[in-house]
């Protein structure tokens, strides 16, 4: 029996996230392609974090295989709690220490080059040709399918092969769904990224100057029935958390006049059919979120966008985020980089989503809030750009427009984008404006994020079903599952890999401080008791001296009605 090893070094693109607990399409499609070509192949899936824990064992398994596929590519770099993406030296080291199988490099790194973080020019993909037998610049699943169908003969396969439609992808997606059972987050907080279409409707005008998404060519929509069949298979395999994140703009799924209009008209009926189908295929799903909404769609088609928003709120789960890449509030930078919207148009879009989606859901989070992405270092940027960005955010605060989160990153210059020919100029701009970038980021975290968190999640808010993910110092990090889940810091080391409810007791800059809800007074240490709203030092001392407390009325006498709401015995 042939063995193929898939090593997931994680991916993060404008339209697609594959850093744990998220699992992107690449490993699933590739696994399905392998089994489509030869159903008897033993496919082994590893994450780079698993490999780091035992290099020797991984190398042994890989050397006994016919094919090693390394998936990697961080196009939109960020900070990750659930895993650390593969490093450049690891990509190269793997190729040197694994000698048995054919070695293939796949994912955005093979298509666009390697970029570890923003503010840099990506390392060209050509670098990896001396390490790997095949660097897949086309669609990895299709190339791997052809490689195995041709008995692993590299000479008969083009690394640049791409799909003309979704026919094979839809087959691969269903066949490869069972690979999820090998993921380390399976049965815990694993969330699956679902694809609805390729590329971006703004392809017809060239798209944003820095973006790689439009480089996939004309938009190709995926039929709702195929997405639903994939969800049904994943759900049968035990998956209950889903994100419709692999598209440039969820609101333009099956949009009218795509390929003719830069901002095609939303198709609420098609979106509702998709969401209803997913709900029917996975009736017990626990998370259904989206990612990516073009604010220009909302501005140009307000009525249809409101309809889509209402439909989404009917079928999704709370805590959802419509992430909007506004990139800048400087009109000059918008024009020079062919960006999506002017500042006033952005404001309209952000306010529209905020007003509709700020109602609180069952899990404690607002139903749907906008997210904002800024990119710095673009052509035309000046010191004034950063002032305009701050003024835009101040306007949102002053008008009480809620925003779930603000992402700020420095541009990553990728090979197939228009910025590639301006790499030296971009590098100079980034260096010259670094102090402005840091000052802007500091202002956002200190003044905007902190105030916004207090509005979105006031003290006393109960966040239900969060998963304890990691210890940090003397505390614990927990998050609900979703698109951009709120980070909860618990000021005590509690059991990991556990689902719990937490009550918000204070606010950081990008996270909240929470304590388990209800808090068992007979088990809680002093440092947790002191965070209980309405709790006094006198009450804490009396509790600690009286443990175990067995009478709720006795506890009421000690702490009063306000604190009692958050406690149990």
XYZ file of C-alpha atoms in Angstrom:
569
model
C 0.000 0.000 0.000
C 1.327 3.433 -0.979
C 1.589 6.100 1.684
C 1.322 9.854 1.139
C 2.180 12.300 3.905
C 0.571 15.738 4.085
C 2.404 18.235 6.266
C 0.263 21.274 7.034
C 2.513 24.266 7.662
C -0.637 26.430 7.799
C -1.977 29.056 5.414
C -3.439 32.517 5.831
C -4.753 34.363 2.783
C -7.174 37.259 2.282
C -9.757 34.587 1.451
C -8.878 31.561 3.535
C -7.459 30.691 6.955
C -5.750 27.452 7.914
C -4.016 28.079 11.249
C -5.464 25.916 14.069
C -8.195 25.682 15.132
C -9.053 26.509 11.489
C -8.561 23.885 8.790
C -8.397 25.312 5.275
C -9.278 23.598 2.016
C -5.769 22.593 0.912
C -5.303 19.445 3.058
C -8.900 18.327 2.497
C -8.896 18.818 -1.268
C -5.464 17.184 -1.595
C -6.531 14.170 0.477
C -9.652 13.845 -1.659
C -7.593 14.099 -4.845
C -5.320 11.302 -3.633
C -8.234 9.020 -2.792
C -9.947 9.881 -6.063
C -6.881 8.687 -7.967
C -6.254 5.668 -5.726
C -8.625 4.903 -2.878
C -6.178 2.473 -1.257
C -3.486 5.083 -0.507
C -2.657 5.523 3.181
C -2.845 9.301 3.706
C -1.201 10.618 6.864
C -1.852 14.191 7.983
C 0.444 16.133 10.321
C 0.560 19.749 11.434
C 3.897 21.517 11.709
C 3.354 21.860 15.456
C 2.993 18.087 15.760
C 6.200 17.618 13.773
C 8.088 20.032 16.007
C 7.148 17.817 18.923
C 8.802 14.747 17.370
C 10.919 15.371 14.279
C 12.480 11.916 14.408
C 9.164 10.065 14.234
C 7.869 12.275 11.433
C 10.998 11.834 9.315
C 10.753 8.064 9.734
C 7.116 8.018 8.565
C 7.822 10.440 5.705
C 10.823 8.455 4.476
C 8.624 5.360 4.222
C 6.114 7.172 1.982
C 5.892 7.650 -1.790
C 5.085 11.342 -1.594
C 5.510 14.182 0.912
C 3.351 17.271 0.373
C 4.250 20.389 2.360
C 1.482 23.010 2.493
C 2.463 26.550 3.477
C 1.840 30.210 2.798
C 1.081 33.213 4.997
C -0.146 35.961 2.676
C -1.874 38.040 5.375
C 0.398 37.604 8.404
C -1.070 37.863 11.894
C -0.636 36.659 15.454
C -1.944 33.184 16.199
C -2.879 31.484 19.455
C -3.560 28.020 18.043
C -0.340 27.343 16.161
C 2.864 28.748 14.698
C 3.122 28.715 10.883
C 6.059 26.923 9.332
C 9.263 28.943 9.205
C 11.448 29.385 6.132
C 14.262 27.315 7.598
C 11.795 24.510 8.371
C 10.545 24.416 4.774
C 14.126 24.000 3.624
C 15.155 21.668 6.444
C 12.318 19.268 5.680
C 13.504 18.885 2.121
C 17.028 18.134 3.317
C 16.252 15.576 6.031
C 13.471 13.672 4.225
C 15.119 11.640 1.472
C 12.768 8.778 0.613
C 9.705 10.218 -1.141
C 8.963 12.684 -3.891
C 8.765 16.095 -2.216
C 6.103 18.595 -3.283
C 5.621 22.155 -2.049
C 2.074 23.512 -2.243
C -0.081 26.404 -1.094
C 0.389 30.173 -1.351
C 4.139 29.860 -0.689
C 4.524 27.940 -3.941
C 2.297 30.333 -5.842
C 3.257 33.727 -4.434
C 6.454 33.248 -2.432
C 7.283 33.212 1.272
C 6.388 36.042 3.622
C 6.584 35.563 7.369
C 5.202 38.954 8.309
C 4.081 42.252 6.902
C 6.539 45.007 6.107
C 8.726 42.807 3.930
C 9.134 41.775 0.323
C 8.263 38.104 -0.103
C 10.993 35.591 -0.925
C 10.351 34.438 -4.519
C 8.929 30.958 -5.009
C 11.835 30.118 -7.332
C 14.045 29.715 -4.257
C 12.346 26.438 -3.382
C 13.043 24.679 -6.688
C 16.408 23.439 -5.424
C 14.793 21.850 -2.368
C 11.608 20.264 -3.742
C 11.001 17.935 -6.659
C 7.915 19.915 -7.631
C 6.812 23.408 -6.602
C 3.102 23.561 -7.376
C 2.236 26.967 -8.821
C -1.213 25.823 -9.941
C -3.992 24.083 -7.999
C -2.331 21.586 -5.624
C -5.182 19.087 -5.536
C -5.332 18.819 -9.324
C -1.564 18.470 -9.702
C -1.401 15.777 -6.994
C -4.337 13.935 -8.579
C -2.526 13.826 -11.900
C 0.755 12.809 -10.264
C -0.799 9.791 -8.555
C -2.906 8.910 -11.607
C 0.368 8.814 -13.582
C 2.038 6.514 -11.051
C 4.112 9.290 -9.458
C 5.907 10.175 -12.712
C 6.839 13.848 -12.393
C 7.639 14.125 -16.089
C 3.969 13.635 -16.944
C 2.649 16.418 -14.684
C 2.653 20.198 -15.042
C 3.007 22.074 -11.726
C 0.955 24.939 -13.163
C -2.255 22.968 -13.824
C -5.453 24.721 -12.702
C -9.127 23.793 -12.570
C -11.445 25.140 -15.241
C -14.467 24.624 -12.992
C -15.505 23.089 -9.675
C -16.411 19.612 -10.950
C -13.331 17.825 -9.600
C -13.004 20.086 -6.555
C -16.515 19.160 -5.459
C -15.597 15.485 -5.730
C -12.308 15.963 -3.875
C -13.987 17.994 -1.113
C -16.351 15.149 -0.241
C -13.745 12.389 -0.531
C -11.202 14.311 1.524
C -13.551 15.351 4.317
C -12.537 12.420 6.529
C -8.987 13.747 6.837
C -10.405 16.030 9.554
C -10.312 13.106 11.987
C -6.494 13.276 11.915
C -6.382 16.950 12.926
C -5.192 17.571 16.512
C -8.175 19.852 17.153
C -10.708 17.256 15.980
C -13.357 16.633 18.611
C -12.397 19.899 20.288
C -12.610 23.356 18.728
C -11.845 22.506 15.090
C -13.514 24.898 12.632
C -13.639 24.157 8.913
C -13.079 26.789 6.234
C -15.563 26.455 3.363
C -15.072 27.771 -0.162
C -17.867 29.505 -2.061
C -15.926 31.005 -4.963
C -12.497 31.813 -6.358
C -10.921 35.196 -7.031
C -12.620 38.587 -6.579
C -15.392 40.366 -8.518
C -13.066 43.386 -8.823
C -10.883 41.249 -11.047
C -12.283 43.178 -14.008
C -10.585 46.391 -12.796
C -7.397 44.731 -11.572
C -8.271 44.638 -7.876
C -6.301 46.187 -5.033
C -2.632 46.830 -5.800
C -1.290 44.582 -3.041
C -3.784 41.713 -3.182
C -3.058 38.231 -4.487
C -6.693 37.065 -4.535
C -7.517 38.575 -7.940
C -4.506 36.760 -9.392
C -6.618 33.583 -9.402
C -8.351 34.932 -12.520
C -12.065 35.395 -13.299
C -14.579 34.618 -10.573
C -15.794 31.018 -10.466
C -18.773 30.358 -8.201
C -19.305 27.047 -6.483
C -22.815 25.612 -6.628
C -24.712 25.663 -3.337
C -25.558 21.975 -3.649
C -21.876 21.043 -3.777
C -21.076 23.121 -0.692
C -24.002 21.528 1.131
C -22.825 18.008 0.210
C -19.394 18.822 1.593
C -20.926 20.151 4.826
C -23.083 17.041 5.118
C -20.008 14.813 4.809
C -17.993 16.885 7.276
C -20.894 16.893 9.729
C -21.180 13.109 9.434
C -17.464 12.955 10.257
C -18.072 14.885 13.473
C -17.514 18.525 12.482
C -19.892 21.072 14.039
C -18.062 24.377 13.462
C -18.014 25.974 10.001
C -16.861 29.241 8.471
C -17.828 30.477 5.023
C -14.550 32.313 4.671
C -13.006 31.321 1.384
C -14.234 34.141 -0.814
C -13.380 37.795 -1.362
C -16.876 39.003 -0.443
C -19.573 36.755 0.996
C -22.267 39.263 0.000
C -21.461 38.728 -3.689
C -21.868 34.955 -3.716
C -23.736 34.236 -6.985
C -24.106 37.998 -7.501
C -25.856 39.347 -10.581
C -23.638 40.733 -13.384
C -20.419 39.302 -12.000
C -17.742 39.842 -14.632
C -19.527 42.951 -15.896
C -19.739 45.183 -12.831
C -16.942 46.029 -10.415
C -19.532 45.781 -7.632
C -22.044 43.158 -8.784
C -25.536 43.218 -7.293
C -25.998 40.812 -4.350
C -28.267 37.814 -4.787
C -30.089 37.358 -1.436
C -32.065 34.374 -2.718
C -28.946 32.402 -3.621
C -27.357 33.178 -0.262
C -30.476 32.061 1.587
C -30.586 28.796 -0.373
C -26.977 28.151 0.594
C -27.511 28.883 4.287
C -30.737 26.861 4.473
C -28.981 23.961 2.785
C -26.125 24.065 5.283
C -28.539 24.196 8.214
C -30.449 21.196 6.876
C -27.247 19.251 6.199
C -25.850 19.958 9.670
C -28.873 20.452 11.951
C -26.763 20.293 15.101
C -24.014 22.643 13.978
C -22.640 24.873 16.721
C -20.910 27.560 14.657
C -21.749 29.048 11.267
C -19.833 32.242 10.530
C -18.577 34.143 7.501
C -15.503 36.153 6.596
C -14.858 38.982 4.153
C -17.403 41.563 3.034
C -16.536 44.276 0.534
C -17.790 47.591 1.976
C -18.211 48.781 -1.603
C -20.935 46.178 -2.132
C -22.904 47.558 0.819
C -22.437 51.144 -0.339
C -23.451 50.511 -3.954
C -26.273 48.055 -3.153
C -27.652 49.063 0.265
C -31.108 47.489 -0.043
C -29.840 44.121 -1.228
C -27.048 44.205 1.368
C -29.539 44.795 4.167
C -31.538 41.817 2.888
C -28.414 39.632 2.880
C -27.532 40.773 6.401
C -30.972 39.884 7.726
C -30.853 36.486 6.006
C -27.403 35.819 7.436
C -28.545 36.705 10.948
C -31.460 34.301 10.576
C -29.288 31.255 9.864
C -25.812 31.914 11.297
C -24.668 31.756 14.920
C -23.920 34.839 17.066
C -20.478 36.360 17.339
C -20.136 36.595 13.568
C -17.855 39.184 11.944
C -18.089 40.868 8.548
C -14.410 41.671 8.017
C -13.958 44.654 5.710
C -10.677 45.484 4.045
C -10.891 49.262 4.008
C -7.041 49.442 4.071
C -6.913 53.236 4.539
C -8.982 56.355 5.191
C -6.775 58.439 2.892
C -8.546 59.147 -0.441
C -5.212 59.622 -2.216
C -4.007 56.161 -1.214
C -7.372 54.695 -2.252
C -7.011 56.118 -5.759
C -3.348 55.251 -6.267
C -3.888 51.633 -5.218
C -7.272 50.982 -6.832
C -8.772 50.218 -3.431
C -12.430 49.450 -2.837
C -14.013 52.462 -1.139
C -13.591 56.076 -0.107
C -13.807 56.891 3.638
C -17.424 58.100 3.601
C -18.484 55.000 1.685
C -16.667 52.843 4.220
C -18.383 54.641 7.077
C -21.782 53.923 5.535
C -20.989 50.218 5.173
C -19.574 49.820 8.676
C -22.494 51.685 10.240
C -25.040 49.625 8.281
C -23.701 46.319 9.615
C -23.269 47.695 13.140
C -26.843 48.948 13.383
C -28.336 45.689 12.143
C -26.047 43.241 13.899
C -25.377 44.655 17.364
C -28.272 42.796 19.017
C -26.885 40.299 21.538
C -27.098 36.584 20.780
C -27.486 33.503 22.979
C -23.734 33.083 23.467
C -23.247 36.594 24.840
C -21.775 38.111 21.684
C -23.512 40.537 19.323
C -25.001 38.716 16.350
C -22.884 40.325 13.616
C -20.391 43.170 13.775
C -18.063 44.699 11.214
C -14.329 44.176 11.409
C -11.860 46.627 9.881
C -8.540 45.887 8.172
C -5.869 48.541 7.643
C -2.784 48.052 5.468
C 0.123 50.470 5.777
C 3.068 51.100 3.480
C 1.038 51.436 0.283
C 2.076 53.856 -2.485
C 0.948 57.412 -1.784
C 1.036 57.020 1.987
C 2.207 60.034 4.004
C 2.187 61.107 7.633
C -1.252 62.581 6.919
C -2.566 59.088 6.077
C -2.208 57.990 9.680
C -3.982 61.098 10.957
C -6.882 60.412 8.601
C -7.048 56.804 9.807
C -7.318 57.980 13.409
C -9.965 60.563 12.532
C -12.016 57.870 10.820
C -11.912 55.645 13.885
C -12.712 58.600 16.157
C -15.821 59.217 14.083
C -16.936 55.633 14.683
C -16.411 56.039 18.432
C -18.217 59.371 18.561
C -21.191 57.978 16.635
C -21.269 54.753 18.694
C -20.713 52.562 15.652
C -19.597 49.178 16.970
C -16.594 47.423 15.451
C -15.589 43.963 16.612
C -11.884 44.292 15.854
C -9.312 46.351 13.956
C -6.472 44.554 12.181
C -3.442 46.647 11.282
C -0.643 45.209 9.197
C 2.185 46.411 7.048
C 1.942 45.443 3.405
C 3.581 42.212 2.290
C 4.849 42.621 -1.264
C 4.050 39.500 -3.297
C 5.475 38.535 -6.666
C 2.334 38.461 -8.844
C 0.957 41.809 -7.612
C 1.509 45.273 -9.164
C 3.576 46.244 -6.118
C 6.286 43.706 -6.972
C 7.882 46.133 -9.434
C 7.877 48.815 -6.738
C 9.442 46.662 -4.026
C 12.371 48.992 -3.305
C 10.099 52.027 -3.070
C 7.692 50.175 -0.766
C 10.569 49.071 1.444
C 11.715 52.684 1.789
C 8.192 53.855 2.646
C 7.842 51.178 5.314
C 11.141 52.144 6.925
C 10.428 55.875 6.720
C 6.933 55.525 8.205
C 7.653 52.884 10.834
C 7.336 55.379 13.684
C 3.941 56.517 12.350
C 2.810 52.901 12.007
C 3.783 52.092 15.592
C 2.143 55.266 16.915
C -1.062 54.504 14.990
C -1.139 50.937 16.258
C -0.570 52.126 19.827
C -3.415 54.658 19.558
C -5.821 52.060 18.158
C -5.069 49.511 20.858
C -5.002 52.002 23.733
C -7.884 54.284 22.812
C -10.117 52.644 20.200
C -10.018 48.920 20.981
C -10.234 49.341 24.745
C -13.233 51.653 24.571
C -14.958 49.506 21.935
C -14.562 46.358 24.037
C -16.235 48.067 26.987
C -19.221 48.907 24.784
C -19.514 45.548 23.055
C -18.944 43.420 26.167
C -19.762 45.401 29.324
C -18.882 43.964 32.708
C -21.280 41.231 33.695
C -21.722 39.891 30.151
C -21.756 36.094 30.135
C -19.826 34.484 27.267
C -21.131 30.971 26.810
C -19.283 27.896 25.588
C -15.701 29.088 25.347
C -12.853 26.613 24.954
C -9.821 26.797 27.229
C -6.894 26.715 24.801
C -3.612 27.590 26.489
C -1.929 28.554 29.722
C -0.149 31.897 29.768
C 1.912 32.665 32.845
C -0.367 32.226 35.833
C -3.487 32.508 33.686
C -5.436 30.763 30.939
C -6.597 31.820 27.480
C -10.056 30.771 26.318
C -12.077 31.548 23.190
C -15.414 30.723 21.679
C -15.207 29.144 18.229
C -15.795 31.528 15.361
C -14.450 33.913 12.757
C -12.675 36.330 15.096
C -13.405 34.970 18.570
C -12.972 37.188 21.594
C -9.868 36.315 23.593
C -10.738 35.715 27.243
C -7.946 35.901 29.809
C -8.698 33.968 32.985
C -6.408 35.090 35.859
C -5.822 31.519 37.056
C -4.513 28.290 35.539
C -7.604 26.210 34.877
C -8.043 22.923 33.033
C -7.338 23.074 29.296
C -9.430 21.631 26.441
C -12.637 22.284 28.379
C -15.842 24.073 27.383
C -16.883 26.669 29.955
C -18.973 29.799 30.422
C -17.228 32.976 31.553
C -18.420 36.324 32.858
C -16.619 39.478 31.733
C -15.128 41.324 34.710
C -12.635 43.705 33.060
C -11.189 44.784 29.728
C -7.752 44.764 28.153
C -6.835 46.298 24.821
C -7.703 43.315 22.613
C -9.082 40.873 25.159
C -11.401 40.693 28.135
C -10.724 39.354 31.597
C -13.198 36.654 32.525
C -13.867 34.244 35.366
C -15.761 30.939 35.194
C -19.526 31.339 35.462
C -20.934 30.427 37.845
C -17.854 30.426 40.078
C -17.778 27.691 42.716
C -16.857 29.443 45.967
C -15.659 26.197 47.518
C -13.087 25.665 44.764
C -12.140 29.170 43.634
C -8.884 30.739 44.849
C -8.808 34.237 46.315
C -7.462 35.771 43.093
C -10.604 34.689 41.213
C -13.016 35.624 43.997
C -11.697 39.180 44.036
C -12.813 39.627 40.408
C -16.475 38.804 41.175
C -18.607 41.936 40.640
C -19.830 43.281 43.974
C -17.466 41.104 46.023
C -15.745 42.736 49.029
C -12.533 41.731 50.808
C -14.590 41.067 53.926
C -16.839 38.651 52.010
C -13.836 36.866 50.488
C -12.256 36.371 53.902
C -15.517 35.030 55.302
C -15.905 32.613 52.364
C -12.372 31.274 52.731
C -12.824 30.849 56.480
C -16.201 29.094 56.104
C -15.430 26.543 53.370
C -17.052 24.255 52.529
C -20.200 26.345 52.213
C -23.262 24.137 51.739
C -26.155 26.570 52.205
C -26.909 29.085 49.435
C -28.696 31.343 51.903
C -25.592 31.401 54.040
C -23.597 32.444 50.972
C -26.179 35.138 50.202
C -25.721 36.572 53.668
C -21.952 36.742 53.147
C -21.801 38.299 49.675
C -25.130 40.009 48.926
C -27.420 39.698 45.921
C -25.115 41.331 43.348
C -22.174 38.957 43.833
C -24.452 35.942 44.336
C -25.504 36.124 40.657
C -22.036 34.949 39.653
C -21.523 32.237 42.280
C -22.459 28.674 43.090
C -21.634 26.160 45.834
